[in-house]
Coordinates of C-alpha atoms in Angstrom, one line a residue:
Chain A
D1 CA 0.1 0.0 0.0
V2 CA 1.4 3.3 -0.9
K3 CA 2.3 5.6 1.8
V4 CA 3.2 9.3 2.2
T5 CA 3.6 10.2 5.8
Q6 CA 4.1 13.7 7.4
S7 CA 5.9 14.3 10.6
S8 CA 3.2 16.1 12.5
R9 CA -0.7 16.2 12.2
Y10 CA -0.9 19.7 14.1
L11 CA 1.6 22.1 14.9
V12 CA 1.4 25.5 16.7
K13 CA 4.4 27.9 16.3
R14 CA 5.2 31.4 17.3
T15 CA 5.7 34.3 14.8
G16 CA 9.5 34.3 14.0
E17 CA 10.2 30.6 14.7
K18 CA 12.0 28.5 12.3
V19 CA 9.6 25.5 11.3
F20 CA 10.6 22.2 9.7
L21 CA 8.0 20.0 8.1
E22 CA 9.0 16.6 7.0
C23 CA 7.7 14.2 4.4
V24 CA 8.5 10.7 3.7
Q25 CA 7.3 8.4 1.1
D26 CA 8.0 4.8 0.7
M27 CA 7.2 4.3 -3.0
D28 CA 10.6 5.1 -4.4
H29 CA 9.0 8.1 -6.3
E30 CA 11.2 10.4 -8.0
N31 CA 9.0 13.6 -7.6
M32 CA 7.9 15.2 -4.4
F33 CA 5.8 18.3 -3.7
W34 CA 4.8 20.7 -1.0
Y35 CA 1.4 22.4 -1.3
R36 CA -0.6 24.7 1.0
Q37 CA -4.4 24.3 1.1
D38 CA -6.5 27.3 2.1
P39 CA -10.3 27.6 2.1
G40 CA -11.4 29.0 -1.3
L41 CA -8.0 28.9 -2.7
G42 CA -7.4 25.1 -3.3
L43 CA -4.1 23.5 -3.2
R44 CA -1.2 25.9 -4.3
L45 CA 2.2 24.6 -5.1
I46 CA 5.0 25.8 -2.9
Y47 CA 8.1 23.8 -4.2
F48 CA 8.5 20.6 -5.9
S49 CA 11.6 18.2 -6.3
Y50 CA 12.1 15.9 -9.2
D51 CA 15.4 14.4 -7.8
V52 CA 17.6 14.2 -4.9
K53 CA 19.2 17.7 -4.1
M54 CA 17.1 19.1 -7.0
K55 CA 14.2 21.8 -6.4
E56 CA 12.0 24.1 -8.4
K57 CA 9.9 27.0 -7.1
G58 CA 6.3 26.6 -7.4
D59 CA 3.6 29.2 -7.5
I60 CA 4.1 30.6 -4.0
P61 CA 7.8 29.9 -2.8
E62 CA 8.0 33.3 -0.8
G63 CA 8.9 32.6 2.9
Y64 CA 9.8 28.9 2.3
S65 CA 12.7 26.7 1.5
V66 CA 13.1 23.1 1.0
S67 CA 15.6 20.3 1.3
R68 CA 15.9 16.8 -0.3
E69 CA 18.9 15.0 0.8
K70 CA 17.5 11.5 0.2
K71 CA 15.0 10.4 -2.3
E72 CA 12.4 9.2 0.0
R73 CA 12.2 12.6 2.3
F74 CA 11.4 16.1 1.4
S75 CA 11.4 18.8 3.9
L76 CA 9.6 22.3 3.9
I77 CA 11.3 25.0 6.0
L78 CA 9.7 28.1 7.1
E79 CA 12.6 30.3 7.9
S80 CA 10.8 32.8 10.1
A81 CA 7.1 31.9 10.5
S82 CA 4.5 34.4 10.0
T83 CA 0.9 34.4 10.8
N84 CA 0.0 34.4 7.1
Q85 CA 1.5 31.0 6.9
T86 CA -1.1 29.5 9.0
S87 CA -2.5 26.8 6.8
M88 CA -2.9 23.2 6.0
Y89 CA 0.4 21.8 4.4
L90 CA 0.1 18.7 2.0
C91 CA 3.0 16.7 0.8
A92 CA 2.8 14.6 -2.3
S93 CA 4.8 12.4 -4.5
S94 CA 4.4 10.9 -8.0
S95 CA 6.6 8.5 -10.2
N96 CA 8.2 8.8 -13.5
N97 CA 6.9 6.2 -15.9
L98 CA 9.1 5.8 -19.1
G99 CA 10.6 9.2 -18.4
Q100 CA 7.3 11.1 -18.1
T101 CA 5.9 12.3 -14.9
S102 CA 2.8 10.4 -13.8
Y103 CA -0.5 12.5 -13.7
E104 CA -1.3 10.8 -10.3
Q105 CA 0.0 12.3 -7.1
Y106 CA -0.1 10.5 -3.7
F107 CA -0.7 12.7 -0.7
G108 CA 0.1 12.7 2.9
P109 CA -2.6 13.4 5.5
G110 CA -1.5 16.9 6.0
T111 CA 0.0 19.1 8.9
R112 CA -2.2 21.8 10.1
L113 CA 0.2 24.5 11.2
T114 CA -0.9 27.6 13.4
V115 CA 1.3 30.5 13.8
T116 CA 0.6 32.7 16.6
Chain B
Q1 CA -9.3 35.3 -13.1
K2 CA -8.2 31.8 -11.7
E3 CA -7.2 29.3 -14.0
V4 CA -9.6 26.8 -12.7
E5 CA -13.0 27.8 -11.1
Q6 CA -14.9 25.4 -8.8
D7 CA -17.9 26.2 -6.7
P8 CA -16.9 25.4 -3.0
G9 CA -20.5 24.5 -2.1
P10 CA -21.3 23.2 0.4
L11 CA -23.7 20.8 -1.6
S12 CA -26.0 18.8 0.5
V13 CA -28.1 15.9 -1.1
P14 CA -30.2 12.9 0.2
E15 CA -28.9 9.4 -0.1
G16 CA -29.7 8.0 -3.5
A17 CA -29.4 11.4 -5.5
I18 CA -27.4 11.9 -8.3
V19 CA -24.6 14.5 -7.8
S20 CA -23.2 16.7 -10.4
L21 CA -19.8 18.6 -9.6
N22 CA -18.3 20.8 -12.0
C23 CA -15.4 23.0 -12.8
T24 CA -14.5 25.6 -15.5
Y25 CA -11.1 26.4 -16.8
S26 CA -9.6 29.0 -18.8
N27 CA -6.2 27.4 -20.2
S28 CA -6.9 25.6 -23.5
A29 CA -3.6 23.8 -23.3
F30 CA -4.9 21.5 -20.4
Q31 CA -5.2 17.9 -21.7
Y32 CA -5.2 15.9 -18.3
F33 CA -8.3 16.2 -16.1
M34 CA -8.3 14.5 -12.8
W35 CA -11.0 14.3 -9.9
Y36 CA -9.5 14.0 -6.2
R37 CA -11.6 13.1 -3.3
Q38 CA -10.5 14.3 0.1
Y39 CA -12.2 13.0 3.3
S40 CA -12.1 15.2 6.5
R41 CA -8.5 15.2 8.1
K42 CA -7.0 13.2 5.1
G43 CA -5.1 14.0 2.0
P44 CA -6.7 14.1 -1.4
E45 CA -6.6 10.7 -3.2
L46 CA -7.3 10.4 -7.0
L47 CA -10.7 9.4 -7.9
M48 CA -10.9 9.5 -11.7
Y49 CA -8.6 10.7 -14.6
T50 CA -9.5 11.5 -18.2
Y51 CA -7.3 12.4 -21.0
S52 CA -8.5 15.1 -23.6
S53 CA -12.3 15.2 -24.2
G54 CA -15.0 12.6 -23.7
N55 CA -16.5 10.5 -20.9
K56 CA -15.2 7.9 -18.5
E57 CA -17.0 5.7 -16.2
D58 CA -16.0 3.9 -13.2
G59 CA -18.8 2.1 -11.1
R60 CA -21.2 4.9 -9.8
F61 CA -18.8 7.7 -11.1
T62 CA -18.7 9.3 -14.3
A63 CA -16.1 12.1 -15.4
Q64 CA -17.0 14.3 -18.5
V65 CA -14.8 16.6 -20.2
D66 CA -16.0 19.3 -22.8
K67 CA -13.0 21.0 -24.1
S68 CA -14.9 23.3 -26.4
S69 CA -16.6 24.7 -23.4
K70 CA -13.8 24.5 -21.0
Y71 CA -16.0 22.5 -18.6
I72 CA -15.6 19.3 -16.7
S73 CA -18.0 17.4 -14.7
L74 CA -18.1 14.5 -12.1
F75 CA -21.2 12.6 -11.8
I76 CA -22.1 10.4 -8.7
R77 CA -25.0 8.1 -9.3
D78 CA -26.7 6.6 -6.2
S79 CA -25.0 8.8 -3.8
Q80 CA -24.0 7.3 -0.4
P81 CA -23.2 8.9 3.0
S82 CA -19.7 7.6 2.5
D83 CA -19.4 9.8 -0.5
S84 CA -19.5 12.8 1.8
A85 CA -16.1 14.4 1.2
T86 CA -14.6 17.5 -0.6
Y87 CA -13.9 16.9 -4.3
L88 CA -11.2 18.6 -6.1
C89 CA -10.8 18.9 -9.9
A90 CA -7.4 19.0 -11.1
M91 CA -5.8 19.6 -14.6
S92 CA -2.5 19.8 -16.3
A93 CA -1.2 20.5 -19.7
G94 CA 1.5 18.0 -19.6
T95 CA 1.4 14.5 -18.1
G96 CA 0.1 15.8 -14.9
G97 CA 3.2 16.3 -12.9
F98 CA 4.7 19.5 -12.0
K99 CA 2.2 22.0 -13.0
T100 CA -1.1 20.5 -12.0
I101 CA -3.7 23.0 -11.1
F102 CA -6.2 22.2 -8.6
G103 CA -9.7 23.7 -8.1
A104 CA -10.8 25.0 -4.6
G105 CA -12.8 21.8 -4.0
T106 CA -16.6 21.3 -3.5
R107 CA -17.7 20.0 -0.3
L108 CA -20.4 17.3 -0.6
F109 CA -22.6 16.2 2.2
V110 CA -24.9 13.1 1.6
K111 CA -27.7 12.7 4.0
A112 CA -28.9 9.3 5.1

């Protein structure tokens, strides 16, 4: 059974703190993604990675950074958390089939982050 | 204007009803159309996938794509309380990977 796990389901942090969100997948997928999900806005892509140590900015990368040191692990870092980063954060992964990125993404359960 | 528009609902129907969920989009380059289902406190999971125009059926679920109108639909027949979830449309110009655009999601409640 495919599995994407996220380190925390709920997290409360203070403004200015450095926050680490961890994601691990056990499917040997090449591609990993970080989204945030807000009411009325849907899922918005923050960063993605198509290989170890490779990363690309998504649509809303400001205030975030990522790290992918191992194929199965993709971390999202909030360098200095702000209240407007209060959101649901979803990690996802997908495979490459015959050199093409699969349309199907597998999601983790999400981390609800509150910044006070 | 958003690339993908989806009515957030909520949509409340009685058990057994036919449910119609819809999305419109503006980018004519989209070719891959997906529907994800998201239960409360869970991540989205892929429900249906359609390439280009046409219909696709899977059990009680039918996905329709009308590229000329830039309009996609998901129909649920004989809806069940277990169908209560948020349904997100998603679409991509390529093979679905890096630039998948998601709708805001429609929250559906099916009452027993």
